[in-house]
Coordinates of C-alpha atoms in Angstrom, one line a residue:
X1 CA 3.5 -10.7 29.4
X2 CA 6.4 -11.6 27.1
X3 CA 9.1 -9.1 26.2
X4 CA 7.8 -9.0 22.7
X5 CA 4.3 -7.8 23.8
X6 CA 5.9 -5.3 26.2
X7 CA 8.0 -4.0 23.3
X8 CA 4.9 -3.7 21.1
X9 CA 3.0 -1.9 23.9
X10 CA 5.9 0.5 24.2
X11 CA 5.8 1.2 20.5
X12 CA 2.0 1.9 20.7
X13 CA 2.4 4.2 23.7
X14 CA 5.0 6.3 21.8
X15 CA 2.7 6.8 18.8
X16 CA 1.2 10.3 18.6
X17 CA -2.3 9.1 17.7
X18 CA -2.5 7.0 20.9
X19 CA -1.6 9.9 23.2
X20 CA -4.0 12.2 21.3
X21 CA -6.8 9.7 21.5
X22 CA -6.2 9.1 25.2
X23 CA -6.2 12.8 26.0
X24 CA -9.4 13.3 23.9
X25 CA -11.3 10.4 25.6
X26 CA -10.3 11.8 29.0
X27 CA -11.4 15.3 28.1
X28 CA -14.8 14.1 26.8
X29 CA -15.3 12.0 29.9
X30 CA -14.4 14.9 32.2
X31 CA -16.9 17.1 30.4
X32 CA -19.7 14.5 30.7
X33 CA -18.8 13.6 34.3
X34 CA -20.4 16.8 35.6
X35 CA -23.9 15.5 34.7
X36 CA -23.4 12.4 36.9
X37 CA -21.9 14.2 39.9
X38 CA -24.4 17.1 39.9
X39 CA -26.9 15.5 42.4
X40 CA -24.1 15.5 45.1
X41 CA -23.4 19.3 44.9
X42 CA -25.0 21.5 47.5
X43 CA -27.7 23.8 46.1
X44 CA -26.1 26.9 47.9
X45 CA -22.8 26.4 45.9
X46 CA -24.5 25.8 42.6
X47 CA -26.6 29.1 42.7
X48 CA -23.4 31.2 42.8
X49 CA -22.2 30.2 39.3
X50 CA -24.4 31.1 36.4
X51 CA -24.5 29.2 33.1
X52 CA -23.4 32.3 31.2
X53 CA -20.0 32.3 32.9
X54 CA -19.2 28.7 32.0
X55 CA -20.6 29.1 28.5
X56 CA -18.5 32.1 27.7
X57 CA -15.3 30.5 29.0
X58 CA -15.9 27.3 27.0
X59 CA -16.6 29.3 23.9
X60 CA -13.3 31.2 24.2
X61 CA -11.5 27.9 25.0
X62 CA -12.9 26.1 22.0
X63 CA -11.9 28.9 19.5
X64 CA -8.4 29.5 21.0
X65 CA -7.5 25.8 21.3
X66 CA -8.5 25.1 17.7
X67 CA -6.0 27.8 16.6
X68 CA -3.3 26.6 19.0
X69 CA -3.7 23.0 17.9
X70 CA -3.4 23.9 14.2
X71 CA -0.3 26.0 14.9
X72 CA 1.3 23.2 16.9
X73 CA 0.6 20.7 14.3
X74 CA 2.0 23.0 11.6
X75 CA 5.1 23.6 13.7
X76 CA 5.7 19.9 14.1
X77 CA 5.3 19.2 10.4
X78 CA 7.7 22.0 9.6
X79 CA 10.3 20.6 12.0
X80 CA 9.9 17.1 10.6
X81 CA 10.4 18.4 7.1
X82 CA 13.4 20.4 8.1
X83 CA 15.1 17.5 9.8
X84 CA 14.3 15.3 6.9
X85 CA 16.0 17.7 4.4
X86 CA 18.8 19.2 6.5
X87 CA 19.9 16.6 9.1
X88 CA 18.9 13.0 8.1
X89 CA 15.6 11.3 7.4
X90 CA 16.4 8.6 9.9
X91 CA 16.3 11.1 12.7
X92 CA 12.7 12.1 12.0
X93 CA 11.5 8.9 13.8
X94 CA 13.0 10.2 17.1
X95 CA 11.2 13.5 16.8
X96 CA 7.9 12.0 15.9
X97 CA 8.1 10.1 19.2
X98 CA 9.1 13.2 21.2
X99 CA 7.0 13.1 24.4
X100 CA 6.8 16.8 25.0
X101 CA 5.5 17.5 21.5
X102 CA 3.0 14.7 21.7
X103 CA 1.8 16.0 25.1
X104 CA 1.4 19.5 23.8
X105 CA -0.6 18.5 20.7
X106 CA -2.7 16.0 22.7
X107 CA -3.4 18.5 25.5
X108 CA -4.6 21.2 23.1
X109 CA -6.7 18.8 21.1
X110 CA -8.2 17.4 24.3
X111 CA -9.0 20.9 25.6
X112 CA -10.7 21.7 22.3
X113 CA -12.9 18.6 22.5
X114 CA -13.6 19.3 26.2
X115 CA -14.9 22.7 25.3
X116 CA -17.0 21.5 22.4
X117 CA -18.6 18.7 24.4
X118 CA -19.2 21.1 27.3
X119 CA -20.9 23.7 25.0
X120 CA -23.1 21.0 23.4
X121 CA -24.1 19.6 26.8
X122 CA -24.9 23.0 28.2
X123 CA -27.1 23.7 25.2
X124 CA -29.1 20.5 25.9
X125 CA -29.5 21.3 29.6
X126 CA -28.3 18.0 30.9
X127 CA -26.1 19.6 33.6
X128 CA -28.7 21.5 35.5
X129 CA -27.6 24.1 38.1
X130 CA -25.4 21.8 40.1
X131 CA -23.7 20.3 37.0
X132 CA -22.4 23.7 36.0
X133 CA -20.4 23.9 39.1
X134 CA -18.5 20.7 38.2
X135 CA -18.1 21.9 34.7
X136 CA -16.7 25.2 35.9
X137 CA -14.2 23.5 38.2
X138 CA -13.2 21.1 35.4
X139 CA -12.7 24.1 33.1
X140 CA -10.4 25.8 35.5
X141 CA -8.3 22.6 35.8
X142 CA -8.1 22.3 32.0
X143 CA -7.0 25.9 31.7
X144 CA -4.3 25.4 34.3
X145 CA -3.1 22.3 32.4
X146 CA -3.1 24.3 29.2
X147 CA -1.0 27.1 30.6
X148 CA 1.6 24.7 32.0
X149 CA 1.7 22.7 28.7
X150 CA 1.9 25.9 26.6
X151 CA 4.9 27.2 28.6
X152 CA 6.7 23.9 28.2
X153 CA 5.9 23.8 24.5
X154 CA 7.2 27.3 23.9
X155 CA 10.5 26.5 25.7
X156 CA 10.7 23.2 23.8
X157 CA 10.3 24.8 20.4
X158 CA 13.6 26.6 20.9
X159 CA 15.5 23.4 20.6
X160 CA 13.1 21.0 18.9
X161 CA 14.6 19.7 15.7
X162 CA 17.9 21.5 16.1
X163 CA 21.0 19.7 15.2
X164 CA 22.5 19.8 18.7
X165 CA 19.3 18.6 20.3
X166 CA 19.0 15.8 17.7
X167 CA 22.6 14.6 18.4
X168 CA 21.9 14.6 22.2
X169 CA 18.6 12.7 21.6
X170 CA 20.5 10.1 19.5
X171 CA 23.1 9.7 22.1
X172 CA 20.5 9.0 24.7
X173 CA 18.8 6.5 22.4
X174 CA 22.0 4.7 21.7
X175 CA 22.8 4.4 25.4
X176 CA 19.4 3.0 26.1
X177 CA 19.7 0.5 23.3
X178 CA 23.1 -0.6 24.6
X179 CA 21.8 -1.1 28.1
X180 CA 18.7 -2.9 26.8
X181 CA 20.4 -5.2 24.3
X182 CA 22.9 -6.9 26.6
X183 CA 25.2 -7.8 23.6
X184 CA 28.8 -8.9 24.1
X185 CA 31.6 -7.5 21.9
X186 CA 34.2 -9.3 19.9
X187 CA 37.5 -8.1 18.5
X188 CA 37.3 -10.7 15.6
X189 CA 34.7 -10.9 12.8
X190 CA 31.7 -13.0 13.9
X191 CA 30.4 -15.7 11.6
X192 CA 26.6 -16.2 11.5
X193 CA 26.6 -19.6 9.8
X194 CA 25.1 -22.5 11.9
X195 CA 27.1 -25.5 12.8
X196 CA 26.7 -28.4 10.4
X197 CA 25.8 -30.6 13.4
X198 CA 22.8 -28.3 14.3
X199 CA 19.4 -28.2 12.9
X200 CA 18.9 -24.7 11.3
X201 CA 15.7 -22.7 11.6
X202 CA 15.2 -20.7 8.4
X203 CA 13.5 -17.4 8.1
X204 CA 10.1 -17.2 6.3
X205 CA 10.0 -13.5 5.8
X206 CA 12.2 -10.7 4.3
X207 CA 13.0 -7.7 6.4
X208 CA 15.0 -6.3 9.2
X209 CA 15.0 -8.0 12.6
X210 CA 13.6 -5.4 15.0
X211 CA 13.1 -7.4 18.2
X212 CA 14.1 -10.7 19.7
X213 CA 12.0 -12.3 22.4
X214 CA 14.7 -13.9 24.6
X215 CA 12.2 -14.9 27.2
X216 CA 10.2 -17.0 24.8
X217 CA 13.4 -18.6 23.5
X218 CA 14.6 -19.4 27.0
X219 CA 11.3 -21.0 27.9
X220 CA 11.5 -23.1 24.7
X221 CA 15.1 -24.1 25.4
X222 CA 14.1 -25.1 28.9
X223 CA 11.2 -27.3 27.7
X224 CA 13.4 -28.9 25.0
X225 CA 16.4 -29.2 27.4
X226 CA 18.8 -28.0 24.7
X227 CA 20.7 -24.8 23.8
X228 CA 19.4 -22.5 21.0
X229 CA 22.0 -20.6 19.0
X230 CA 20.7 -17.3 17.6
X231 CA 22.5 -16.2 14.4
X232 CA 20.9 -12.8 13.7
X233 CA 20.5 -9.7 16.0
X234 CA 18.1 -6.8 15.7
X235 CA 19.2 -4.6 12.8
X236 CA 20.1 -7.6 10.6
X237 CA 18.5 -7.8 7.1
X238 CA 17.2 -11.3 6.6
X239 CA 15.9 -13.0 3.5
X240 CA 13.9 -16.2 3.3
X241 CA 16.0 -19.3 3.6
X242 CA 18.6 -17.7 5.9
X243 CA 19.3 -19.5 9.2
X244 CA 18.1 -17.3 12.0
X245 CA 18.7 -19.9 14.8
X246 CA 19.8 -23.5 15.2
X247 CA 19.5 -26.2 17.8
X248 CA 20.2 -29.9 18.2
X249 CA 16.7 -31.1 17.2
X250 CA 13.5 -29.5 16.1
X251 CA 10.2 -30.3 14.5
X252 CA 7.8 -28.0 12.6
X253 CA 6.1 -26.8 15.7
X254 CA 9.4 -25.9 17.4
X255 CA 10.6 -24.1 14.3
X256 CA 7.3 -22.1 14.3
X257 CA 7.8 -21.1 17.9
X258 CA 11.4 -20.0 17.2
X259 CA 10.3 -17.9 14.2
X260 CA 7.6 -16.3 16.4
X261 CA 10.3 -15.0 18.7
X262 CA 11.7 -12.9 15.9
X263 CA 9.9 -9.7 14.8
X264 CA 10.6 -8.4 11.3
X265 CA 9.8 -5.1 9.8
X266 CA 10.6 -3.1 6.6
X267 CA 12.5 -0.5 8.6
X268 CA 15.0 -0.7 11.5
X269 CA 14.1 0.4 15.0
X270 CA 16.3 2.2 17.5
X271 CA 15.1 0.2 20.6
X272 CA 17.4 -2.8 20.3
X273 CA 19.7 -1.7 17.5
X274 CA 22.5 0.5 18.7
X275 CA 24.2 0.2 15.3
X276 CA 21.4 2.1 13.8
X277 CA 22.0 5.0 16.2
X278 CA 25.7 5.1 15.2
X279 CA 24.8 5.1 11.5
X280 CA 22.4 8.0 12.0
X281 CA 25.1 9.9 13.9
X282 CA 27.5 9.5 11.0
X283 CA 24.8 10.5 8.5
X284 CA 24.4 13.8 10.4
X285 CA 28.1 14.4 10.2
X286 CA 28.2 13.4 6.5
X287 CA 25.3 15.8 5.7
X288 CA 27.1 18.6 7.6
X289 CA 30.3 18.0 5.7
X290 CA 28.6 18.1 2.2
X291 CA 29.7 21.1 0.1
X292 CA 26.1 22.5 0.2
X293 CA 26.1 22.7 4.0
X294 CA 29.8 23.0 4.9
X295 CA 29.4 22.7 8.7
X296 CA 32.5 21.0 10.1
X297 CA 31.4 22.0 13.7
X298 CA 28.5 19.5 13.5
X299 CA 30.9 16.7 12.5
X300 CA 33.1 17.6 15.4
X301 CA 30.1 17.5 17.8
X302 CA 29.1 14.1 16.4
X303 CA 32.6 12.8 17.1
X304 CA 32.4 14.0 20.6
X305 CA 29.1 12.2 21.1
X306 CA 30.5 9.1 19.4
X307 CA 33.3 8.9 21.8
X308 CA 30.9 9.0 24.7
X309 CA 28.6 6.3 23.5
X310 CA 31.4 4.1 22.2
X311 CA 33.3 4.4 25.5
X312 CA 30.2 3.3 27.4
X313 CA 29.5 0.5 24.8
X314 CA 33.1 -0.9 25.1
X315 CA 33.0 -0.8 28.9
X316 CA 29.7 -2.5 29.2
X317 CA 30.0 -4.9 26.3
X318 CA 33.3 -6.4 27.4
X319 CA 31.9 -7.2 30.9
X320 CA 28.8 -9.0 29.6
X321 CA 28.8 -12.8 28.9
X322 CA 28.8 -13.9 25.3
X323 CA 25.7 -16.1 25.8
X324 CA 23.2 -17.4 28.3
X325 CA 23.2 -21.0 29.4
X326 CA 20.3 -21.9 27.1
X327 CA 20.1 -19.1 24.5
X328 CA 23.4 -18.1 22.8
X329 CA 23.6 -14.8 21.1
X330 CA 26.2 -13.8 18.6
X331 CA 28.7 -11.1 19.6
X332 CA 28.9 -7.8 17.9
X333 CA 32.2 -7.2 16.0
X334 CA 33.7 -4.0 17.4
X335 CA 35.2 -3.2 14.0
X336 CA 31.7 -2.9 12.5
X337 CA 30.7 -0.4 15.2
X338 CA 33.7 1.7 14.4
X339 CA 33.0 1.6 10.7
X340 CA 29.4 2.6 11.2
X341 CA 30.5 5.8 13.0
X342 CA 34.0 6.6 11.7
X343 CA 34.2 5.6 8.1
X344 CA 31.7 8.2 6.6
X345 CA 33.3 11.0 8.6
X346 CA 36.8 9.9 7.6
X347 CA 35.7 9.8 3.9
X348 CA 33.8 13.1 3.8
X349 CA 36.0 15.1 6.2
X350 CA 39.4 13.9 4.9
X351 CA 40.1 17.3 3.3
X352 CA 39.2 19.4 6.4
X353 CA 42.0 19.8 8.9
X354 CA 39.8 20.4 11.9
X355 CA 37.7 17.3 11.3
X356 CA 40.7 15.1 10.5
X357 CA 42.5 16.2 13.7
X358 CA 39.4 15.6 15.8
X359 CA 38.9 12.2 14.3
X360 CA 42.5 11.1 15.1
X361 CA 42.2 12.4 18.7
X362 CA 38.8 10.7 19.2
X363 CA 40.2 7.3 18.0
X364 CA 43.3 7.8 20.2
X365 CA 41.2 8.7 23.3
X366 CA 39.1 5.6 22.8
X367 CA 42.2 3.5 22.5
X368 CA 43.5 4.9 25.8
X369 CA 40.1 4.0 27.5
X370 CA 39.8 0.6 25.9
X371 CA 43.3 -0.9 25.2
X372 CA 41.8 -4.2 24.2
X373 CA 40.5 -2.7 20.9
X374 CA 43.6 -0.6 20.2
X375 CA 44.5 -2.6 17.1
X376 CA 41.1 -2.1 15.5
X377 CA 41.2 1.6 16.3
X378 CA 44.7 1.9 14.9
X379 CA 43.6 0.4 11.6
X380 CA 40.7 3.0 11.4
X381 CA 43.1 5.8 12.3
X382 CA 45.6 4.7 9.6
X383 CA 42.7 4.5 7.1
X384 CA 41.6 8.1 8.0
X385 CA 45.2 9.3 7.7
X386 CA 45.6 7.8 4.3
X387 CA 42.4 9.5 3.1
X388 CA 43.7 12.9 4.4
X389 CA 47.0 12.2 2.6
X390 CA 45.0 11.9 -0.7
X391 CA 42.5 14.7 -0.1
X392 CA 44.5 17.6 1.5
X393 CA 46.4 20.0 -0.8
X394 CA 47.9 22.3 1.8
X395 CA 51.0 20.8 3.3
X396 CA 50.8 22.7 6.7
X397 CA 47.3 21.3 7.3
X398 CA 48.5 17.8 6.5
X399 CA 51.4 18.1 8.9
X400 CA 49.0 19.1 11.7
X401 CA 46.9 16.0 11.0
X402 CA 50.0 13.8 10.8
X403 CA 51.1 15.2 14.2
X404 CA 47.8 14.3 15.7
X405 CA 48.1 10.8 14.2
X406 CA 51.6 10.2 15.5
X407 CA 50.7 11.5 19.0
X408 CA 48.6 8.3 19.4
X409 CA 49.8 5.8 16.9
X410 CA 53.3 4.6 16.1
X411 CA 52.7 1.0 14.9
X412 CA 50.6 1.3 11.7
X413 CA 52.3 2.7 8.7
X414 CA 51.0 5.7 6.8
X415 CA 50.6 5.1 3.1
X416 CA 52.8 7.4 1.0
X417 CA 51.2 10.5 -0.5
X418 CA 50.7 10.4 -4.2

């Protein structure tokens, strides 16, 4: 199976409808299984369990699970709406794919269907005396699963959709995208234009690149015995007529195979796009720094998370090769990564002394860990310092920010305050 289909399968498995449908089918199958296993149950055991006991338990289970399912769904919708309005709409995608929330809702829905099917089957008499034993055992198992799931769900609700939990979730997603992508990093701007000596393959769709099937491109390059240069990475917005790849020679069939290796969508995905995670992190900080929210602590927490993910990104990206022997990928410009994370915080937090100081210290710490990008970091630090020069009105606060800046940077000049 190609990496594209594995990625599509992963997307399907993370959808809430898939897990709910899977749990529902399993629950219905468990309720009906008793009728088929009934002939193998000894008569002595079956006579000890009456139909009334199972019927009463299933009735209670059906009524309670319907209420719990409705409550859980309402709680999830409320959390999604809160995140959309108070954190950032882009973070809602992560919460929709939360496995604990999906398991809880799917378990409660599956238990409700199990009880309904069991009650219906009991009323028709298809179980018989022995079948009730299997149904009773299955009911006990379902109740045990419900109790465990409910306890986990109650504990999860205490942090589900909170700012700190969302930041931690984003950090995990960025790290996973970084490990999965395998991109190399460059300290100079990267051009995406194909060589004039290469045959360009033009895009035939408009949208964001969400996945790149490297396995298919490597197989094609092996069959053609030539290198394929890729010019766009996941997260790039592509229009028709833009070169997405180039190679020495190609016909219409080869171009179609190359285009098939690229997946386009109207929206970006986190899986292979670490820049999207950085953008969402900065959006959380920008929303927190707005006058309506006025929460500099969240911006400081975002900077701490940004230092961790960028340190790992810089360490791993420098050690990775720029391209494979047959498929050559463009490098990511480190300056773009810094701009995605730092520029919105430098703009919106320029007047807040605690945010400006944390920003200068974060950039300085990254420069100490990755000296090879110190020049790029120094430019962003000088830009942030210039913004604080313009935005701050209290001289003592400005001196504190300037001291934090000079503690790490001596080369770049600070624009004069006007």
